[in-house]
Amino acid sequence: ERQKKIRNFSIIAHIDHGKSTLADRILEYTGALTKREMQEQVLDQMDLERERGITIKLQAVRLTYKADNGEEYLLNLIDTPGHVDFTYEVSRSLAACEGAVLVVDAAQGIEAQTLANVYLALDNNLEILPLVNKIDLPSAEPERVKQEVEDIIGLDTSDAVLASAKNGIGIKEILEQVVHKVPAPTGDPDQPLKALIFDSHYDAYKGVIVYVRVMDGTIRSGSKIKMMATNKTFEVIEVGVFSPRMTMVDELTVGDVGFVVAGIKNVKDTRVGDTITDAKNPAPEPLPGYRKINPMVFCGLYPIDTSDYNDLREALEKLELNDASLRYEPETSSALGFGFRCGFLGLLHMEIIQERIEREFNIPLITTAPSVVYQVTRTDGEMIRIENPSHMPEVGKIEYIEEPYVKASIMVPNDYVGAIMELCQGKRGEFINMEYLDANRVTLTYEMPLSEIVYDFFDQLKSGTKGYASFDYEFSGYKTSKLVKMDILLNGEQVDALSFIVHRDKAYQRGKVMCEKLKDLIPRQMFEVPIQAAIGQKIVARETVKAMRKNVLAKCYGGDISRKRKLLEKQKEGKKRMKQVGNVEVPQEAFMAVLRID
Ligand code: GTP
């Protein structure tokens, strides 16, 4: 019957190996969208985004595909976010599938996220269909890459599809494999409802739209449902599918992927990984795999113009409607005034939110350097979580400090092993393992403090390996470390927003470099500005910004007006990003300086 004709699958890949392009070709091939519609669709979405200030994601699409055997199949293609910050979301999207197309670039071969994604797919018992993409490239080596997939992942590649998503080659072949190799969903329509939430977004008209995969039972409008993690109940108003436009249907039943609208006001009530069940006839237990995820990285966001404070709060409220993992609370800094401490899943998530606030809401920000969450056990025995370095208790009150560690996997050509080892050791990494992938490439595994990754690791990894390294990490737990808080004083006054936490063995060095950096970044003022780094009462480094001698315009000899104007404009431009701290003007870059001091 119907259930036997459903296939639920995802596409997994390392960044840039062609996942989106392949998805587009599949939509085109199955007639879900014509080329022209696809362009219009994209435009539509941008308009909508502008109007409502939200992102509409094409998160799960229902397609119909008439296979070579003459049968018509219902395919649900579920998209997965492609970044380590969102690993948990990826794992829940994969949990909604029975199969995954594994896209590997024919020129690049397997990369760190290829493997990370494969592990997630294997955790969820998915049938994995390898596809070697970009065979049109002159540098493509499909046979070598197939061998790599066999050797490293252990997948049989004798049937691997050789494709060029760009040129539309291999599309039908992969769809045939989806139909014949990915198992149909199992599950029982007569059991109590169990539907997995794998995503949600906020819509200004309908409230929260919940993306679900039904595992058991049936859900229809009028159903009374309960979220098993939060125990909240709702009445279903609409159910439907994305085909790819939102289309209402009578019901979603076993194997179906679609959306549920139930007058839900807050995405925080629809946790990714949670199970929706029937409120009157609940399932005895939820689906496995649910986790409450906590922000890993925090920073302060302050409006440059204090009168933007309320706008900033409104912006965060709006973004939060659609982002269950964003956390924020008001914070006051003696240096920066009123702002917010915000928590993010990782650095990319942080950058996305910062950029949206500035672009979509037009609020120029000062952002403080990102910090991880430290667990501090005080001498009175209480453990507190420190999300802001300036809140670290004084040394005498600290029994010990723990910091988050990650297990990092770095994949590189042999030639760079030495460089990577040096880099990781410099970042307090502990060597775990080195594994040869083939004659030319290795995977290095290190356990490292997350804070060291937050501090400039990506850039150094890239520059140290000419871009050949790929990298992935997962949280591995808290460990005790010998950490101290470093304070920065400008003109004798401590600037709370510049405090940072550093390992004791690196403290002097970092304090010194930080002062040097700040000296370069802080423009000359009318008076001399001493910059000092201190641990507790002890000054460990000092630099001085000399007083300004002449008017800037004096630099322009003669009466070259255009040049003068340019200079003034440049100054004005610089001003936008300045914050008056005490009587010193401090540019945005100064607050990020700590990230660049290795
Ligand atoms: P993220 O969205 O960043 O994760 O990347 P992705 O994996 O979705 O890759 P995307 O589809 O955006 O493709 C990355 C780049 O590769 C784009 O510039 C594509 O045009 C190009 N590309 C994709 N498929 C092919 C192909 O078959 N051949 C060639 N030559 N280029 C391709």
XYZ file of C-alpha atoms and ligand atoms in Angstrom:
630
model
C 0.000 0.000 0.000
C 0.917 3.666 0.294
C 3.543 3.299 3.003
C 5.578 0.952 0.791
C 5.973 3.704 -1.801
C 7.437 6.302 0.545
C 11.171 7.012 0.624
C 12.619 9.470 3.131
C 16.173 10.609 2.486
C 18.732 13.364 3.006
C 21.800 14.511 1.185
C 24.966 14.689 3.252
C 28.275 16.194 2.186
C 31.266 18.227 3.177
C 30.828 21.944 2.515
C 30.980 22.839 -1.187
C 30.875 19.283 -2.466
C 27.580 20.108 -4.187
C 24.710 19.230 -1.875
C 22.514 22.212 -2.753
C 23.183 21.889 -6.457
C 22.212 18.226 -6.387
C 19.040 19.002 -4.431
C 18.080 21.643 -7.008
C 18.624 19.176 -9.867
C 16.463 16.607 -8.107
C 13.650 19.136 -7.671
C 13.918 20.016 -11.332
C 14.093 16.423 -12.526
C 11.033 15.319 -10.574
C 9.146 18.320 -11.879
C 8.644 19.798 -8.426
C 9.999 23.020 -9.818
C 10.948 24.215 -13.252
C 14.101 26.201 -13.732
C 12.094 29.386 -13.982
C 10.002 28.616 -10.940
C 13.123 27.890 -9.033
C 14.402 31.368 -9.719
C 11.014 32.862 -8.886
C 10.826 30.801 -5.762
C 14.126 32.127 -4.603
C 12.976 35.668 -5.289
C 9.683 35.053 -3.506
C 11.541 33.924 -0.511
C 13.715 36.976 -0.423
C 10.661 39.226 -0.591
C 9.060 37.333 2.220
C 12.181 37.570 4.232
C 12.280 41.277 3.755
C 8.626 41.714 4.656
C 8.597 39.590 7.738
C 12.188 39.562 8.765
C 12.355 35.801 8.837
C 14.056 33.130 6.840
C 11.894 30.650 5.030
C 13.759 27.430 4.648
C 13.075 24.764 2.141
C 13.621 22.226 4.851
C 11.707 19.191 3.658
C 10.244 18.718 0.201
C 7.766 16.105 -0.998
C 8.427 14.920 -4.534
C 6.754 12.378 -6.744
C 8.954 10.235 -8.897
C 7.869 7.770 -11.514
C 10.508 5.062 -11.485
C 11.656 2.893 -14.392
C 9.510 0.057 -13.065
C 6.450 2.186 -13.824
C 5.541 2.727 -10.180
C 5.101 6.159 -8.698
C 6.970 6.888 -5.465
C 6.615 9.588 -2.874
C 10.034 10.964 -1.983
C 10.672 13.218 0.992
C 13.979 15.041 0.704
C 15.048 16.464 4.040
C 17.705 19.148 4.110
C 20.414 19.245 6.758
C 22.363 22.291 7.904
C 25.993 21.907 6.895
C 28.033 23.067 9.864
C 29.509 21.666 13.057
C 27.546 24.199 15.140
C 24.370 22.433 14.103
C 25.411 18.803 14.475
C 22.513 18.006 16.770
C 19.977 19.374 14.258
C 21.634 17.353 11.524
C 21.372 14.204 13.599
C 17.632 14.777 14.180
C 16.998 15.460 10.492
C 18.775 12.218 9.676
C 16.700 10.428 12.306
C 13.672 11.366 10.198
C 15.081 9.431 7.210
C 15.767 5.856 6.157
C 18.520 6.744 3.703
C 21.143 9.312 2.813
C 22.881 10.222 -0.407
C 26.533 10.772 0.426
C 27.980 13.366 -1.934
C 31.763 13.342 -2.330
C 33.606 15.756 -4.579
C 35.495 13.846 -7.280
C 38.463 16.173 -7.024
C 38.591 16.678 -3.250
C 37.700 13.241 -1.955
C 36.623 12.592 1.603
C 36.882 15.518 4.017
C 36.347 15.866 7.764
C 32.643 16.647 7.501
C 32.117 13.826 5.037
C 33.136 11.458 7.805
C 31.324 13.329 10.571
C 28.115 13.152 8.540
C 28.614 9.495 7.694
C 28.934 8.688 11.392
C 25.704 10.527 12.102
C 23.982 8.607 9.315
C 25.324 5.308 10.625
C 24.168 6.187 14.165
C 20.696 6.476 12.702
C 20.985 3.188 10.770
C 20.553 4.861 7.409
C 21.179 3.209 4.082
C 24.020 5.265 2.611
C 24.182 5.766 -1.156
C 27.567 7.095 -2.268
C 27.610 9.591 -5.136
C 30.791 10.989 -6.623
C 30.027 14.511 -7.818
C 31.728 16.993 -10.134
C 33.025 14.349 -12.534
C 33.016 17.090 -15.165
C 36.006 18.763 -13.520
C 39.334 18.234 -15.301
C 40.882 17.394 -11.935
C 38.201 14.796 -11.131
C 39.490 11.374 -10.094
C 36.288 9.401 -9.578
C 38.013 5.998 -9.371
C 40.426 7.159 -6.716
C 37.614 8.763 -4.723
C 35.506 5.598 -4.975
C 38.427 3.617 -3.614
C 38.797 6.123 -0.804
C 35.141 5.707 0.144
C 35.642 1.931 0.215
C 38.835 2.091 2.247
C 37.962 4.793 4.712
C 34.235 4.420 5.175
C 33.900 0.776 4.217
C 30.998 1.316 1.845
C 30.616 -0.803 -1.260
C 31.069 1.617 -4.152
C 30.575 -0.764 -7.060
C 27.210 0.917 -7.678
C 28.261 4.414 -6.704
C 26.671 6.996 -8.968
C 29.128 9.142 -10.900
C 27.478 12.513 -11.214
C 27.798 16.088 -12.224
C 25.113 17.973 -10.397
C 26.124 21.031 -12.336
C 25.448 19.389 -15.703
C 22.525 17.252 -14.580
C 24.405 13.959 -14.965
C 23.541 11.037 -12.678
C 20.290 12.492 -11.350
C 18.015 9.746 -12.591
C 20.493 7.074 -11.443
C 20.533 8.357 -7.901
C 16.739 8.597 -7.784
C 16.469 4.975 -8.956
C 18.826 3.969 -6.159
C 16.808 5.914 -3.611
C 13.709 4.027 -4.706
C 15.313 0.570 -4.767
C 17.873 0.734 -1.967
C 16.387 2.980 0.697
C 13.911 0.964 2.759
C 10.273 2.033 3.029
C 9.310 3.428 6.427
C 8.192 0.935 9.051
C 5.775 1.870 11.787
C 2.218 1.226 12.795
C -0.656 3.590 12.007
C -2.735 2.006 14.792
C -0.209 2.711 17.552
C -0.412 5.949 19.552
C 1.046 8.916 17.683
C 4.800 9.424 17.681
C 6.097 12.206 15.439
C 9.677 13.422 15.514
C 10.242 17.193 15.476
C 13.277 17.890 13.315
C 12.896 21.617 12.789
C 10.510 24.507 13.196
C 10.179 28.085 12.172
C 8.073 31.019 13.201
C 5.544 32.446 10.799
C 3.942 35.802 11.554
C 0.499 34.594 10.463
C 0.330 30.968 11.493
C 2.620 30.942 14.514
C 5.207 28.190 14.780
C 5.330 25.758 11.893
C 6.663 22.452 13.132
C 8.469 20.084 10.778
C 7.755 16.481 11.663
C 8.270 12.920 10.588
C 5.496 10.575 11.699
C 6.854 7.299 13.104
C 3.634 5.755 14.455
C -0.009 6.762 14.415
C -1.669 9.602 12.534
C -1.981 13.330 13.022
C -4.775 15.484 11.591
C -6.360 18.854 12.178
C -8.348 18.862 15.390
C -5.965 16.362 17.035
C -5.005 17.271 20.602
C -1.250 16.863 20.764
C 1.339 16.879 23.491
C 5.064 17.689 23.289
C 6.675 14.968 25.364
C 9.754 16.927 26.548
C 7.903 20.057 27.619
C 4.504 18.478 28.381
C 2.781 21.329 26.581
C -0.473 20.540 24.784
C -1.906 22.120 21.655
C -4.765 21.609 19.233
C -3.730 21.005 15.651
C -5.086 23.598 13.218
C -3.468 22.434 9.984
C -1.245 19.669 8.724
C 0.435 19.723 5.358
C 3.431 19.074 3.166
C 5.904 21.157 1.205
C 5.531 20.170 -2.411
C 7.478 22.459 -2.379
C 4.850 25.104 -1.686
C 3.009 24.687 1.598
C 0.020 22.492 0.815
C -2.597 21.362 3.313
C -3.407 17.650 3.531
C -6.030 15.749 5.545
C -3.579 13.849 7.636
C 0.024 12.833 8.086
C 0.502 9.178 8.826
C 3.283 6.612 9.215
C 6.318 7.528 7.137
C 5.032 10.956 6.191
C 7.114 14.104 6.463
C 5.326 17.422 6.682
C 4.330 20.329 8.859
C 1.970 20.891 11.752
C 0.415 24.224 12.728
C -1.128 24.317 16.183
C -1.283 27.920 17.371
C 2.153 27.614 18.968
C 3.596 31.009 19.838
C 7.154 30.137 20.712
C 9.681 27.903 18.958
C 11.019 26.997 22.400
C 7.884 24.854 22.848
C 8.873 22.801 19.816
C 12.279 21.416 20.661
C 14.186 19.720 17.898
C 14.334 16.007 18.700
C 11.194 16.048 20.833
C 8.285 13.682 20.181
C 4.757 14.843 19.459
C 2.177 12.423 20.772
C -1.591 12.279 21.152
C -2.635 14.118 24.330
C -5.535 11.711 24.968
C -3.780 8.532 23.977
C -0.099 9.238 24.592
C 2.748 6.940 23.602
C 4.329 5.306 26.661
C 7.732 6.720 25.835
C 9.244 9.275 23.471
C 11.452 8.529 20.482
C 15.126 8.112 21.414
C 17.784 10.756 20.875
C 16.263 13.892 22.349
C 18.715 16.230 24.000
C 18.365 19.692 25.372
C 21.140 21.682 23.777
C 22.983 24.434 25.538
C 24.851 27.373 24.063
C 28.614 26.817 24.023
C 29.849 30.289 23.184
C 28.840 33.620 24.720
C 29.558 37.222 23.867
C 28.295 40.657 24.752
C 26.323 42.691 22.207
C 26.154 46.429 22.837
C 24.596 49.121 20.673
C 27.165 51.716 19.677
C 24.479 54.321 20.061
C 22.902 53.854 23.495
C 19.536 55.017 22.168
C 19.434 51.799 20.092
C 19.127 49.656 23.212
C 15.392 49.044 22.927
C 15.681 48.330 19.220
C 18.376 45.803 19.992
C 16.147 44.077 22.507
C 13.332 43.948 19.955
C 15.698 42.542 17.347
C 16.773 39.777 19.723
C 13.140 39.041 20.589
C 12.333 38.686 16.897
C 15.335 36.492 16.175
C 14.545 34.346 19.182
C 11.061 33.638 17.820
C 12.741 31.652 15.135
C 15.822 30.366 16.871
C 15.329 28.091 19.827
C 19.050 27.890 20.571
C 19.670 31.629 20.826
C 19.939 32.792 24.424
C 20.199 36.367 25.693
C 19.888 38.379 28.838
C 20.480 42.014 29.722
C 23.967 42.832 30.874
C 25.613 46.012 32.019
C 29.233 46.781 31.366
C 30.896 49.700 33.056
C 32.798 50.272 29.815
C 30.075 49.668 27.230
C 26.867 50.515 29.065
C 23.654 48.570 28.583
C 23.645 45.558 26.307
C 23.019 41.825 26.232
C 24.973 38.703 26.994
C 24.103 36.260 24.235
C 24.660 32.520 23.998
C 25.226 30.606 20.760
C 25.800 27.047 19.596
C 29.136 28.038 18.110
C 31.047 30.723 16.274
C 29.139 30.492 13.004
C 25.834 30.782 14.815
C 27.217 33.835 16.615
C 28.360 35.471 13.399
C 25.009 34.843 11.707
C 23.094 36.526 14.527
C 25.470 39.496 14.724
C 25.227 40.020 11.022
C 21.440 39.795 10.969
C 21.145 42.379 13.743
C 23.344 44.775 11.832
C 21.917 44.149 8.371
C 18.251 43.423 8.912
C 17.692 45.596 11.931
C 20.280 48.256 11.138
C 21.767 48.438 14.582
C 25.523 49.069 14.660
C 27.013 46.914 17.397
C 30.058 46.609 19.548
C 30.602 42.918 20.153
C 32.917 41.606 22.813
C 35.234 38.665 22.232
C 33.479 35.302 22.427
C 33.995 33.259 25.552
C 33.196 29.675 26.482
C 31.365 28.741 29.675
C 33.663 28.027 32.638
C 32.609 25.986 35.625
C 34.059 27.509 38.747
C 33.973 25.745 42.090
C 34.323 28.280 44.855
C 36.036 27.741 48.173
C 32.586 27.653 49.777
C 31.898 24.536 47.699
C 29.366 26.043 45.319
C 29.828 25.556 41.572
C 28.944 28.491 39.340
C 28.915 28.864 35.564
C 30.813 31.844 34.232
C 29.652 33.091 30.835
C 31.416 36.424 31.075
C 35.140 36.557 31.938
C 34.701 39.747 33.951
C 32.432 37.838 36.348
C 35.190 35.451 37.400
C 35.441 35.469 41.217
C 38.686 36.713 42.732
C 41.497 34.215 42.992
C 41.192 33.689 46.745
C 37.591 32.496 46.380
C 38.273 29.898 43.700
C 38.872 26.258 44.560
C 39.271 25.177 40.926
C 38.119 26.042 37.402
C 36.960 23.666 34.691
C 36.721 24.462 31.015
C 34.991 22.703 28.100
C 37.085 20.384 25.921
C 36.379 19.074 22.445
C 37.611 16.120 20.468
C 38.916 17.560 17.231
C 39.540 15.566 14.046
C 41.765 17.173 11.479
C 42.278 15.675 8.061
C 45.399 16.716 6.149
C 47.876 15.624 3.504
C 50.957 14.010 5.088
C 53.156 16.999 4.393
C 51.310 19.108 6.929
C 51.307 16.701 9.858
C 54.204 18.533 11.507
C 52.536 21.923 11.112
C 49.254 20.642 12.552
C 50.938 19.029 15.519
C 52.748 22.218 16.319
C 49.557 24.230 16.000
C 47.537 21.869 18.211
C 50.213 21.695 20.875
C 50.387 25.473 20.894
C 46.654 25.397 21.546
C 47.072 23.123 24.582
C 45.896 20.123 22.547
C 46.512 16.598 23.810
C 47.397 14.166 21.076
C 44.999 11.220 20.935
C 45.558 9.453 17.685
C 46.910 9.546 14.150
C 45.396 7.402 11.439
C 46.475 7.002 7.820
C 43.563 7.349 5.423
C 45.702 6.347 2.473
C 49.289 6.822 1.386
C 48.921 10.602 1.339
C 46.467 11.633 3.981
C 46.030 11.302 7.707
C 43.463 12.093 10.351
C 44.848 13.576 13.548
C 42.733 13.481 16.653
C 43.352 15.882 19.502
C 41.582 16.771 22.670
C 41.622 20.545 22.986
C 40.070 23.299 25.040
C 37.108 24.765 23.168
C 38.344 28.240 24.074
C 41.469 27.668 21.982
C 39.321 26.842 18.970
C 37.284 29.948 19.523
C 40.557 31.884 19.476
C 41.598 31.940 15.861
C 42.067 28.208 15.303
C 40.282 28.015 11.943
C 42.321 30.764 10.369
C 45.602 29.352 11.573
C 44.620 25.895 10.411
C 43.832 27.220 6.970
C 46.934 29.334 6.595
C 49.183 26.624 8.039
C 48.013 24.051 5.487
C 47.324 26.222 2.436
C 43.655 25.394 2.876
C 44.161 21.630 2.583
C 43.045 20.727 6.094
C 39.471 19.967 6.976
C 38.265 19.977 10.499
C 35.462 18.805 12.718
C 34.923 18.617 16.452
C 32.559 17.444 19.130
C 32.155 18.421 22.764
C 33.929 15.900 24.988
C 33.422 17.226 28.528
C 34.745 19.582 31.217
C 38.290 19.344 32.571
C 40.137 21.165 35.321
C 42.603 23.769 34.040
C 44.942 26.285 35.577
C 43.250 29.422 34.373
C 43.487 33.041 35.404
C 41.575 36.169 34.538
C 43.517 38.900 32.773
C 42.233 42.441 33.185
C 43.038 45.333 30.898
C 43.374 48.901 32.126
C 43.163 51.899 29.839
C 44.379 55.134 31.308
C 44.379 53.477 34.709
C 40.781 52.297 34.493
C 39.825 48.655 34.208
C 37.742 47.955 31.097
C 35.498 45.042 31.998
C 34.649 44.221 28.380
C 38.329 43.548 27.638
C 38.924 41.001 30.409
C 39.711 37.481 29.254
C 40.528 34.091 30.718
C 43.862 32.530 29.900
C 45.942 29.525 30.899
C 48.449 30.433 33.593
C 51.440 29.292 31.525
C 50.462 31.611 28.691
C 49.290 34.536 30.753
C 52.384 36.749 30.588
C 52.881 36.235 26.888
C 49.241 36.932 26.074
C 49.084 39.961 28.327
C 52.103 41.409 26.581
C 50.824 40.764 23.065
C 47.378 42.041 23.988
C 48.877 45.363 25.121
C 50.878 45.619 21.905
C 47.793 44.914 19.811
C 45.729 47.458 21.679
C 48.458 50.031 21.268
C 48.170 49.630 17.507
C 44.386 49.636 17.527
C 43.587 52.523 19.828
C 43.933 55.816 17.970
C 45.957 58.613 19.464
C 43.994 60.846 21.761
C 44.727 64.362 22.975
C 46.589 62.833 25.910
C 48.833 59.865 26.579
C 46.992 56.582 27.222
C 48.731 53.865 29.216
C 47.559 50.318 28.454
C 48.146 47.742 31.148
C 47.457 44.058 31.573
C 46.913 42.812 35.119
C 46.297 39.564 36.926
C 44.559 40.518 40.148
C 46.528 43.495 41.494
C 49.657 42.607 39.595
C 50.510 44.476 36.392
C 52.135 42.058 33.939
C 52.527 44.220 30.831
C 52.361 47.831 29.761
C 52.332 49.904 26.569
C 51.537 53.539 25.870
C 49.561 55.233 23.129
C 51.311 58.535 22.607
C 49.357 61.761 22.587
C 48.223 63.175 19.268
C 50.498 65.922 18.069
C 48.904 67.508 15.072
C 45.556 67.863 13.494
C 45.020 65.077 10.959
C 44.381 67.578 8.232
C 47.832 68.965 8.668
C 48.975 65.832 6.887
C 47.468 67.099 3.652
C 49.864 69.542 2.254
C 48.470 72.161 -0.056
C 44.801 72.664 -0.638
C 43.783 69.336 -2.102
C 40.105 69.482 -1.136
C 39.063 66.061 -2.355
C 41.854 64.503 -0.439
C 40.877 66.362 2.703
C 37.303 65.244 2.315
C 38.356 61.663 1.850
C 40.381 61.806 4.996
C 37.517 63.284 6.961
C 35.135 60.671 5.627
C 37.550 57.989 6.549
C 37.665 59.375 10.036
C 33.890 59.483 10.208
C 33.744 55.890 9.005
C 36.127 54.981 11.796
C 33.992 56.868 14.291
C 30.973 54.702 13.648
C 32.788 51.846 15.248
C 34.189 53.692 18.218
C 32.999 53.542 21.765
C 33.861 56.131 24.356
C 35.282 54.232 27.318
C 35.958 56.647 30.136
C 37.762 59.392 28.247
C 39.352 57.081 25.699
C 37.884 56.271 22.299
C 38.122 52.546 21.687
C 37.432 50.952 18.278
C 35.447 47.732 17.799
C 38.587 45.839 16.782
C 40.045 46.339 20.242
C 37.324 44.170 21.759
C 38.255 41.368 19.377
C 41.997 41.795 19.796
C 42.229 38.942 22.270
C 41.263 36.562 19.452
C 44.332 37.424 17.454
C 47.150 37.252 19.903
C 48.865 33.991 19.102
P 27.181 24.312 1.243
O 25.803 24.823 0.954
O 28.184 25.416 1.483
O 27.236 23.197 2.216
O 27.706 23.693 -0.114
P 27.003 22.566 -0.945
O 27.598 21.251 -0.596
O 25.541 22.734 -0.914
O 27.587 22.917 -2.355
P 26.887 23.711 -3.534
O 25.801 22.916 -4.144
O 26.586 25.095 -3.099
O 28.096 23.682 -4.553
C 29.356 24.248 -4.239
C 30.027 24.714 -5.520
O 30.312 23.593 -6.348
C 29.156 25.638 -6.340
O 29.975 26.630 -6.886
C 28.586 24.734 -7.415
O 28.280 25.424 -8.593
C 29.730 23.763 -7.627
N 29.252 22.467 -8.121
C 28.250 21.704 -7.623
N 28.112 20.575 -8.348
C 29.053 20.625 -9.324
C 29.432 19.744 -10.397
O 28.864 18.676 -10.614
N 30.479 20.139 -11.169
C 31.143 21.295 -10.944
N 32.144 21.601 -11.775
N 30.822 22.142 -9.969
C 29.787 21.815 -9.162
